[in-house]
Coordinates of C-alpha atoms and ligand atoms in Angstrom, one line a residue:
M1 CA -8.9 -9.7 31.0
D2 CA -8.3 -8.4 27.5
Q3 CA -11.5 -8.9 25.5
R4 CA -10.3 -7.9 22.1
L5 CA -10.8 -10.3 19.2
G6 CA -7.7 -12.5 18.8
T7 CA -6.7 -12.6 22.4
E8 CA -6.7 -15.6 24.8
A9 CA -10.1 -14.5 26.2
R10 CA -11.6 -14.2 22.7
P11 CA -9.6 -16.2 20.2
A12 CA -10.3 -15.5 16.6
R13 CA -12.3 -18.3 15.0
I14 CA -11.0 -18.7 11.4
A15 CA -12.3 -21.0 8.6
I16 CA -10.2 -21.9 5.6
I17 CA -12.1 -23.2 2.6
G18 CA -9.7 -25.5 0.8
A19 CA -6.8 -27.5 2.2
G20 CA -4.3 -27.0 -0.7
P21 CA -0.9 -25.2 -0.5
A22 CA -2.4 -21.7 -0.3
G23 CA -4.7 -22.7 2.6
F24 CA -1.9 -24.3 4.5
Y25 CA 0.4 -21.3 4.0
A26 CA -2.4 -19.0 5.3
A27 CA -2.7 -21.3 8.4
E28 CA 1.1 -21.2 8.9
A29 CA 1.2 -17.4 8.7
L30 CA -1.7 -17.2 11.2
L31 CA -0.1 -19.6 13.6
K32 CA 3.2 -17.6 13.4
Q33 CA 1.6 -14.3 14.5
P34 CA 3.2 -13.6 17.9
D35 CA 0.2 -11.8 19.4
L36 CA -2.7 -13.7 17.9
A37 CA -4.8 -16.3 19.7
C38 CA -6.9 -18.2 17.1
T39 CA -8.3 -21.5 16.1
I40 CA -8.3 -22.6 12.5
D41 CA -10.8 -25.0 10.8
F42 CA -10.1 -26.4 7.3
F43 CA -13.1 -27.4 5.1
N44 CA -12.0 -29.4 2.2
R45 CA -14.0 -30.9 -0.7
F46 CA -12.2 -34.3 -0.8
P47 CA -11.4 -36.5 2.2
T48 CA -7.8 -36.1 1.1
P49 CA -5.9 -32.8 1.7
F50 CA -3.1 -31.0 -0.2
G51 CA -5.0 -29.9 -3.4
L52 CA -2.6 -29.5 -6.3
V53 CA 0.3 -31.2 -4.5
R54 CA -1.7 -34.4 -4.6
E55 CA -3.8 -33.9 -7.7
G56 CA -1.7 -31.5 -9.8
V57 CA 2.1 -32.0 -9.3
A58 CA 3.4 -34.6 -11.7
P59 CA 4.0 -38.0 -10.2
D60 CA 7.6 -38.0 -11.4
H61 CA 8.2 -34.8 -9.4
Q62 CA 8.1 -36.4 -6.0
S63 CA 10.6 -34.0 -4.4
I64 CA 8.0 -31.2 -4.9
K65 CA 5.5 -33.3 -2.9
A66 CA 7.8 -33.4 0.1
V67 CA 6.3 -30.0 1.1
T68 CA 3.4 -32.0 2.6
R69 CA 5.6 -32.6 5.6
I70 CA 5.3 -28.9 6.4
Y71 CA 1.5 -29.1 5.9
D72 CA 1.3 -32.1 8.1
R73 CA 3.0 -30.2 10.9
I74 CA 0.6 -27.3 10.5
A75 CA -2.4 -29.7 10.6
S76 CA -1.1 -31.4 13.8
N77 CA -1.1 -28.1 15.7
P78 CA -3.8 -28.4 18.4
R79 CA -5.3 -25.1 17.3
V80 CA -6.1 -26.6 13.8
R81 CA -8.9 -28.9 12.8
Y82 CA -9.6 -30.5 9.5
F83 CA -13.0 -31.4 8.1
G84 CA -12.6 -33.2 4.8
N85 CA -15.3 -34.5 2.4
V86 CA -17.3 -31.3 2.9
T87 CA -18.0 -29.2 -0.2
F88 CA -18.6 -25.5 0.4
G89 CA -21.7 -24.5 -1.5
T90 CA -23.1 -28.0 -1.5
H91 CA -23.0 -29.5 2.0
L92 CA -22.1 -26.3 3.8
H93 CA -23.1 -22.8 2.8
H94 CA -21.8 -19.4 3.4
A95 CA -24.7 -18.6 5.7
D96 CA -24.0 -21.8 7.7
L97 CA -20.4 -20.7 8.4
K98 CA -20.8 -17.0 9.1
P99 CA -22.3 -17.4 12.7
F100 CA -19.2 -19.5 13.7
Y101 CA -16.3 -17.7 12.2
D102 CA -14.9 -14.2 12.7
Q103 CA -12.8 -14.6 9.5
I104 CA -13.1 -16.8 6.5
I105 CA -10.4 -17.4 4.0
Y106 CA -11.2 -18.8 0.5
A107 CA -8.3 -21.0 -0.7
V108 CA -10.1 -22.9 -3.4
G109 CA -7.5 -22.6 -6.2
A110 CA -8.5 -22.8 -9.9
Q111 CA -10.5 -26.0 -10.6
A112 CA -11.5 -25.4 -14.2
D113 CA -9.8 -24.9 -17.5
R114 CA -9.6 -22.0 -19.9
R115 CA -11.1 -22.5 -23.4
M116 CA -9.5 -21.7 -26.7
G117 CA -12.8 -20.9 -28.4
I118 CA -12.1 -22.8 -31.6
P119 CA -14.3 -25.4 -33.4
G120 CA -13.8 -29.0 -32.5
E121 CA -12.8 -28.4 -28.9
E122 CA -15.6 -30.7 -27.7
L123 CA -14.6 -33.6 -29.9
E124 CA -13.9 -37.0 -28.2
G125 CA -10.2 -37.2 -27.6
S126 CA -9.8 -33.4 -27.0
F127 CA -9.3 -32.8 -23.3
P128 CA -8.2 -29.9 -21.1
A129 CA -4.7 -30.7 -19.8
T130 CA -6.1 -30.0 -16.4
A131 CA -8.4 -33.1 -16.8
F132 CA -5.6 -35.2 -18.1
V133 CA -3.4 -34.2 -15.1
G134 CA -6.3 -35.1 -12.8
W135 CA -6.6 -38.5 -14.6
Y136 CA -3.0 -39.5 -14.1
N137 CA -2.9 -38.2 -10.6
G138 CA -6.0 -40.1 -9.4
H139 CA -8.2 -37.1 -8.9
P140 CA -11.7 -38.6 -8.2
D141 CA -13.4 -36.3 -10.8
F142 CA -11.2 -37.4 -13.6
R143 CA -10.3 -41.1 -13.0
D144 CA -12.9 -42.2 -15.6
L145 CA -11.8 -39.7 -18.3
P146 CA -12.0 -41.6 -21.6
V147 CA -8.3 -41.4 -22.4
D148 CA -7.3 -43.5 -25.5
L149 CA -3.6 -43.9 -26.1
S150 CA -3.9 -46.1 -29.2
C151 CA -2.8 -43.3 -31.5
E152 CA 0.7 -42.5 -32.4
R153 CA 0.6 -38.7 -32.2
V154 CA -0.8 -36.3 -29.5
V155 CA -0.9 -32.5 -29.9
V156 CA -0.4 -30.5 -26.8
V157 CA -1.5 -26.8 -27.1
G158 CA 0.4 -24.3 -24.9
N159 CA 3.9 -23.5 -23.7
G160 CA 3.6 -23.6 -20.0
N161 CA 4.8 -26.0 -17.3
V162 CA 1.5 -28.0 -17.4
A163 CA 2.1 -28.6 -21.1
M164 CA 5.6 -29.8 -20.2
D165 CA 4.1 -32.1 -17.5
V166 CA 1.5 -33.8 -19.7
A167 CA 4.0 -34.2 -22.6
R168 CA 6.6 -35.8 -20.3
I169 CA 4.1 -38.2 -18.7
L170 CA 3.1 -39.3 -22.2
L171 CA 6.7 -39.9 -23.3
R172 CA 8.5 -41.0 -20.2
S173 CA 9.4 -44.7 -19.7
T174 CA 6.6 -46.5 -17.9
D175 CA 9.2 -48.4 -15.8
E176 CA 10.2 -45.0 -14.4
L177 CA 6.6 -44.0 -13.8
A178 CA 6.0 -47.3 -12.1
T179 CA 8.2 -46.1 -9.2
T180 CA 6.0 -43.1 -8.6
D181 CA 2.5 -42.5 -7.1
I182 CA 0.9 -42.2 -10.6
A183 CA -2.7 -43.6 -10.5
D184 CA -2.8 -47.3 -11.2
H185 CA -5.4 -46.9 -14.0
A186 CA -3.1 -44.4 -15.8
L187 CA 0.0 -46.5 -15.4
A188 CA -1.8 -49.5 -16.9
L189 CA -3.0 -47.5 -19.9
L190 CA 0.4 -45.8 -20.4
R191 CA 2.1 -49.2 -20.4
E192 CA -0.1 -50.1 -23.5
S193 CA 0.4 -46.6 -25.1
K194 CA 1.1 -46.4 -28.8
V195 CA 2.0 -42.7 -28.5
R196 CA 5.4 -42.0 -30.2
E197 CA 5.1 -38.3 -30.9
V198 CA 4.0 -35.4 -28.9
V199 CA 3.7 -32.1 -30.9
M200 CA 3.7 -29.1 -28.6
L201 CA 2.3 -25.9 -30.0
G202 CA 3.5 -22.5 -28.8
R203 CA 1.5 -19.6 -30.2
R204 CA 4.4 -17.2 -29.7
G205 CA 8.2 -17.7 -30.1
P206 CA 10.8 -19.6 -28.1
A207 CA 11.7 -16.4 -26.2
Q208 CA 8.1 -16.0 -25.0
A209 CA 7.5 -19.6 -23.7
A210 CA 6.1 -19.8 -20.2
F211 CA 7.8 -23.1 -19.1
T212 CA 10.8 -22.9 -16.8
N213 CA 14.4 -24.0 -17.4
A214 CA 14.4 -27.0 -15.2
E215 CA 11.3 -28.5 -16.9
L216 CA 12.8 -27.9 -20.4
K217 CA 16.2 -29.3 -19.4
E218 CA 14.5 -32.4 -17.9
F219 CA 13.1 -33.3 -21.3
G220 CA 16.6 -33.6 -22.7
E221 CA 17.5 -36.1 -20.0
L222 CA 14.6 -38.5 -20.6
E223 CA 15.7 -41.9 -21.8
G224 CA 14.7 -42.8 -25.3
V225 CA 13.2 -39.4 -26.0
D226 CA 14.4 -36.8 -28.6
V227 CA 13.4 -33.2 -28.4
V228 CA 13.1 -31.8 -31.9
V229 CA 13.2 -28.1 -32.6
D230 CA 13.5 -26.4 -36.0
P231 CA 16.6 -24.2 -35.9
A232 CA 14.8 -21.7 -38.1
V233 CA 12.5 -20.6 -35.3
L234 CA 15.5 -19.8 -33.2
E235 CA 16.4 -17.0 -35.5
L236 CA 14.8 -14.4 -33.3
D237 CA 13.3 -11.1 -34.2
E238 CA 14.9 -7.9 -32.8
H239 CA 12.2 -7.3 -30.1
S240 CA 12.7 -10.9 -28.7
L241 CA 16.5 -10.5 -28.8
E242 CA 16.1 -7.2 -26.8
D243 CA 13.8 -8.9 -24.3
L244 CA 16.3 -11.7 -23.7
E245 CA 18.9 -9.2 -22.5
D246 CA 17.2 -8.8 -19.2
D247 CA 15.2 -12.0 -18.9
K248 CA 17.5 -14.8 -17.6
L249 CA 14.7 -17.5 -17.7
A250 CA 13.9 -16.8 -21.3
S251 CA 17.5 -16.6 -22.4
K252 CA 18.3 -19.9 -20.7
N253 CA 15.2 -21.5 -22.4
V254 CA 16.5 -20.2 -25.8
E255 CA 20.0 -21.6 -25.1
L256 CA 18.5 -25.0 -24.2
L257 CA 16.3 -25.0 -27.3
R258 CA 19.3 -24.1 -29.5
A259 CA 21.1 -27.2 -28.0
Y260 CA 18.1 -29.4 -28.8
A261 CA 17.9 -27.9 -32.4
A262 CA 21.6 -28.7 -33.0
R263 CA 21.5 -32.3 -31.7
S264 CA 18.2 -34.0 -32.6
E265 CA 16.4 -35.0 -35.7
G266 CA 13.8 -37.2 -34.2
S267 CA 15.2 -40.6 -34.6
A268 CA 14.5 -41.8 -31.0
E269 CA 11.7 -44.2 -30.2
R270 CA 9.7 -41.3 -28.8
C271 CA 9.9 -37.6 -29.7
L272 CA 8.7 -34.3 -28.5
F273 CA 8.4 -31.9 -31.4
M274 CA 8.4 -28.3 -30.2
R275 CA 6.7 -26.0 -32.6
F276 CA 6.6 -22.3 -32.1
L277 CA 4.6 -19.4 -33.7
V278 CA 1.7 -21.6 -34.5
S279 CA -1.9 -21.5 -33.2
P280 CA -4.6 -24.1 -33.5
R281 CA -7.6 -22.8 -35.5
E282 CA -9.7 -26.0 -35.6
I283 CA -9.8 -29.5 -34.3
I284 CA -11.1 -31.7 -37.1
G285 CA -12.9 -34.9 -36.3
E286 CA -14.0 -38.1 -37.9
N287 CA -17.0 -39.9 -36.4
G288 CA -16.9 -37.5 -33.5
H289 CA -13.3 -38.2 -32.6
V290 CA -10.2 -36.0 -33.0
K291 CA -8.4 -36.7 -36.3
E292 CA -6.4 -33.6 -37.2
V293 CA -5.5 -30.2 -35.9
K294 CA -5.6 -27.3 -38.3
I295 CA -2.9 -24.7 -37.3
E296 CA -2.0 -21.3 -38.6
K297 CA 1.5 -19.9 -38.7
N298 CA 2.0 -16.8 -36.7
Q299 CA 4.3 -13.9 -36.5
L300 CA 5.0 -11.6 -33.6
A301 CA 3.5 -8.1 -33.4
M302 CA 3.7 -5.4 -30.7
D303 CA 0.6 -5.6 -28.5
G304 CA 0.5 -1.8 -27.7
Y305 CA 1.6 -2.5 -24.0
G306 CA 5.2 -3.1 -24.7
G307 CA 4.7 -6.9 -25.2
L308 CA 4.6 -9.2 -28.2
R309 CA 1.5 -11.0 -29.3
A310 CA 0.9 -13.7 -31.9
K311 CA -0.7 -12.6 -35.2
G312 CA -1.9 -15.1 -37.8
T313 CA -0.2 -15.0 -41.2
G314 CA -3.0 -16.8 -43.2
V315 CA -0.7 -19.8 -43.8
F316 CA -2.3 -23.0 -42.6
E317 CA -1.2 -26.6 -42.1
T318 CA -2.9 -29.7 -40.6
I319 CA -1.3 -32.2 -38.2
E320 CA -2.8 -35.6 -37.8
A321 CA -3.3 -36.6 -34.2
G322 CA -5.5 -38.9 -32.1
M323 CA -5.6 -36.8 -29.0
V324 CA -5.4 -33.1 -28.2
L325 CA -4.5 -31.7 -24.8
R326 CA -5.4 -28.1 -24.4
S327 CA -3.0 -26.7 -21.9
V328 CA -3.8 -23.0 -22.0
G329 CA -4.3 -22.3 -18.3
Y330 CA -6.5 -23.0 -15.4
R331 CA -9.3 -20.8 -14.1
S332 CA -11.2 -20.5 -10.8
V333 CA -14.9 -21.1 -10.6
S334 CA -17.3 -19.0 -8.5
L335 CA -18.6 -20.1 -5.1
P336 CA -22.2 -19.5 -4.1
G337 CA -22.5 -16.3 -2.0
V338 CA -18.9 -15.2 -2.7
P339 CA -18.2 -12.2 -5.1
F340 CA -16.6 -13.4 -8.3
D341 CA -14.9 -11.4 -11.1
E342 CA -15.9 -12.9 -14.4
G343 CA -13.2 -10.9 -16.2
T344 CA -10.2 -12.3 -14.2
Y345 CA -11.8 -15.5 -13.0
T346 CA -10.9 -14.7 -9.4
I347 CA -12.8 -14.1 -6.2
T348 CA -13.1 -10.3 -6.3
N349 CA -10.6 -8.9 -3.9
I350 CA -8.3 -6.0 -3.1
A351 CA -4.9 -7.4 -1.9
G352 CA -6.6 -10.4 -0.4
R353 CA -9.7 -8.7 1.2
V354 CA -12.9 -9.9 -0.5
V355 CA -14.9 -7.0 -1.9
N356 CA -18.2 -6.6 -3.7
T357 CA -17.8 -6.9 -7.4
S358 CA -20.2 -4.0 -8.1
D359 CA -18.8 -1.3 -5.8
G360 CA -15.5 -2.6 -4.4
E361 CA -16.7 -2.4 -0.8
P362 CA -14.9 -4.9 1.5
I363 CA -17.0 -7.7 2.9
A364 CA -16.1 -7.8 6.6
G365 CA -14.1 -10.8 7.7
E366 CA -13.7 -12.5 4.3
Y367 CA -10.4 -13.1 2.5
V368 CA -8.8 -15.0 -0.3
V369 CA -5.4 -16.5 -1.0
G370 CA -3.6 -18.4 -3.8
W371 CA -4.9 -18.9 -7.4
A372 CA -8.4 -17.9 -6.4
K373 CA -6.9 -14.5 -5.4
R374 CA -4.3 -13.8 -8.1
G375 CA -5.1 -16.3 -10.9
P376 CA -3.2 -19.4 -11.9
S377 CA 0.4 -18.3 -11.7
G378 CA 3.7 -19.2 -10.0
V379 CA 4.9 -22.4 -8.3
I380 CA 3.7 -23.9 -5.0
G381 CA 6.1 -21.7 -3.0
T382 CA 4.6 -18.5 -4.6
N383 CA 1.6 -19.1 -2.3
K384 CA 3.6 -18.5 0.8
P385 CA 4.3 -14.7 0.5
D386 CA 0.8 -14.4 -1.1
A387 CA -0.8 -15.9 2.0
V388 CA 1.4 -13.8 4.3
S389 CA 0.1 -10.6 2.6
T390 CA -3.5 -11.7 3.1
V391 CA -2.9 -12.6 6.7
T392 CA -1.3 -9.2 7.3
A393 CA -4.6 -7.6 6.1
M394 CA -6.6 -10.0 8.4
I395 CA -4.6 -9.0 11.5
A396 CA -5.0 -5.3 10.6
D397 CA -8.8 -5.8 10.4
L398 CA -9.2 -7.6 13.7
A399 CA -9.6 -4.5 15.7
T400 CA -12.5 -3.3 13.6
L401 CA -14.4 -6.6 13.2
P402 CA -17.5 -7.0 15.4
G403 CA -16.8 -10.7 15.7
I404 CA -19.3 -13.6 16.2
R405 CA -21.6 -14.0 19.2
D406 CA -19.7 -15.4 22.1
E407 CA -22.0 -18.4 22.6
N408 CA -21.0 -19.5 19.1
R409 CA -17.4 -19.7 20.0
A410 CA -17.7 -23.1 21.5
L411 CA -15.7 -25.4 19.2
D412 CA -18.1 -28.3 19.3
K413 CA -20.8 -26.2 17.8
V414 CA -19.2 -26.6 14.4
E415 CA -19.0 -30.4 14.8
A416 CA -22.7 -30.4 15.8
M417 CA -23.5 -28.5 12.6
L418 CA -21.4 -30.9 10.5
R419 CA -23.1 -33.9 12.0
K420 CA -26.3 -32.5 10.6
C421 CA -25.2 -31.4 7.2
K422 CA -22.4 -33.8 6.4
P423 CA -22.2 -36.6 8.9
D424 CA -19.5 -38.5 7.0
Y425 CA -17.0 -35.7 7.3
V426 CA -13.4 -36.7 7.6
T427 CA -11.0 -35.6 10.4
W428 CA -7.3 -35.3 10.2
E429 CA -7.0 -38.7 12.0
G430 CA -9.3 -40.1 9.4
W431 CA -7.1 -38.8 6.5
K432 CA -4.0 -40.2 8.3
R433 CA -5.6 -43.7 8.3
L434 CA -6.1 -43.4 4.5
D435 CA -2.6 -42.0 4.1
Q436 CA -1.1 -44.9 6.0
F437 CA -3.1 -47.4 3.9
E438 CA -1.9 -45.8 0.6
V439 CA 1.7 -45.6 1.8
A440 CA 1.6 -49.3 3.0
R441 CA 0.2 -50.4 -0.4
G442 CA 3.0 -48.4 -2.1
A443 CA 5.7 -49.9 0.0
E444 CA 4.7 -53.4 -1.2
Q445 CA 5.6 -52.2 -4.7
G446 CA 8.5 -49.9 -4.0
R447 CA 6.4 -46.8 -4.6
P448 CA 5.8 -43.8 -2.4
R449 CA 2.1 -44.6 -2.3
V450 CA -0.7 -46.3 -4.3
K451 CA -3.5 -43.8 -4.4
V452 CA -7.2 -44.6 -3.7
T453 CA -9.1 -42.7 -6.4
T454 CA -12.8 -42.8 -5.5
V455 CA -14.4 -41.1 -2.6
P456 CA -16.6 -44.1 -1.5
E457 CA -13.5 -46.3 -1.4
M458 CA -11.6 -43.6 0.6
L459 CA -14.4 -43.4 3.1
E460 CA -14.6 -47.1 3.5
I461 CA -10.9 -47.3 4.3
I462 CA -11.1 -44.4 6.7
D463 CA -14.0 -46.0 8.6
T464 CA -13.0 -49.6 8.5
S465 CA -9.6 -48.8 9.8
A466 CA -11.0 -46.6 12.6
Ligands
NAP1 P1 0.9 -20.9 -18.0 O1 2.2 -20.9 -17.4 O2 0.1 -19.6 -17.8 O3 0.9 -21.2 -19.6 C1 -0.1 -21.2 -20.4 C2 0.3 -21.3 -21.8 O4 -0.9 -21.4 -22.7 C3 1.2 -20.1 -22.3 O5 2.2 -20.6 -23.1 C4 0.1 -19.3 -23.2 O6 0.7 -18.6 -24.2 C5 -0.7 -20.5 -23.8 N1 -2.0 -20.1 -24.3 C6 -2.9 -19.4 -23.6 N2 -4.0 -19.2 -24.4 C7 -3.7 -19.8 -25.6 C8 -4.4 -20.0 -26.8 N3 -5.7 -19.6 -26.9 N4 -3.8 -20.7 -27.8 C9 -2.6 -21.1 -27.6 N5 -1.8 -21.0 -26.5 C10 -2.4 -20.4 -25.5 O7 -0.1 -22.0 -17.4 P2 0.1 -23.5 -17.0 O8 1.0 -24.2 -17.8 O9 -1.3 -24.0 -16.9 O10 0.7 -23.4 -15.5 C11 0.0 -22.7 -14.4 C12 1.0 -22.3 -13.3 O11 1.4 -23.5 -12.7 C13 2.3 -21.7 -13.9 O12 2.7 -20.7 -13.0 C14 3.3 -22.8 -13.9 O13 4.6 -22.4 -13.9 C15 2.9 -23.6 -12.7 N6 3.3 -25.0 -12.8 C16 4.6 -25.3 -12.3 C17 5.1 -26.5 -12.4 C18 6.5 -26.8 -12.0 O14 7.0 -26.0 -11.2 N7 7.0 -27.9 -12.3 C19 4.3 -27.5 -13.0 C20 3.0 -27.2 -13.5 C21 2.6 -25.9 -13.4 P3 1.0 -17.0 -24.1 O15 2.2 -16.9 -23.3 O16 1.2 -16.6 -25.5 O17 -0.2 -16.4 -23.5

């Protein structure tokens, strides 16, 4: 019988750390390999799977969440197991896993936020948008974020889709939000919200914005909301005009912004003010709480690499605001025992193969996918081709890997290890019990689900309904 790794006689044992979109697409790509025999074990920090699809995608974008049906099918494959409520680096370490897996894939995403590095970032009422997103999505780490919506104006820094998401959730009618799976605590606070204005700050111009057309267009369709843009910022410089010629996304954004500039003056009950060419320089507080944001007007300058960067003009202004959401990008955090590049905030890798940060030497049998591999870019679907390319490298490596000892191939050895280090681990069946509970609670209210937002509560439901 063929004794090579990845054959029926010696199926490859593969661990995936993180059960978000990138991890599921990696599993899918592995299961689709025609000549590969393998088993796949997911280890996930929370009892609940799906990462950013559950904890990041906005609750009013339910159609994006339908992708979990595909992940469900993958997890139901008999060659796949799920161990939730197990944190790599806390309950389970690199050295614990190595004896049991021929190949390990890190699919841990980007859990932290990037900083702006300006005074006042730490004031009460100044939050990373990533935390605010977690708060309204029922992420257990952020459910107790001290959000206060008793102010009339919120400043959102950044011009990406996350900035769009948080601004929209602040301004959208709560009757509409009430039909989604938004966390109950967030819905209750938003119902009492006094926020009437969101001011979004883009450090560069309208032609350089990172948000996509659909997200910008959606804002114009929100009931009771005006999008206000100063027509003067749409008089673009020659470099931006040149860039628009071969950038369809940017030229459509500019077209939509021109339509907003022509139609709205901000008379609606709630308004999004889109400011461009401005950078926050300081968040000013009173009694430790956000009170104002000092901004500087920018102009565009060539960055020396063919792009345009923002350059301060020395002209300042202050905007009164009760809350600031810093939406300037996510970043990955390092995992114990796994090489990490502090420059790019990614797991050090070459095309998905984990390598030593110091000398670039590959670490046998270790791989990375998704945001932990390439940084926080792209939409959910971007993770699919990204995972396929890492899996291609994994297949190519199989022939040269020594593989684990054969006595460690017995699948129950992993469960035995988990019973010692994290006895309350959650299986896929356990998650499905919680899933059914949430969906049933949602059905009573005409919502897709009502989320459980603390881990102890999740575990209780999983166990009690066993
Ligand atoms: P992003 O698209 O990279 O946008 C980050 C924004 O922050 C950019 O406008 C950037 O401006 C700005 N920025 C960075 N540093 C700044 C600073 N110091 N001061 C002021 N502005 C600063 O990141 P994101 O919005 O976090 O989204 C992450 C990824 O998830 C993106 O690929 C996004 O498309 C995706 N996503 C998609 C959806 C959706 O499909 N609906 C929803 C949410 C997120 P510069 O361009 O000048 O650097």
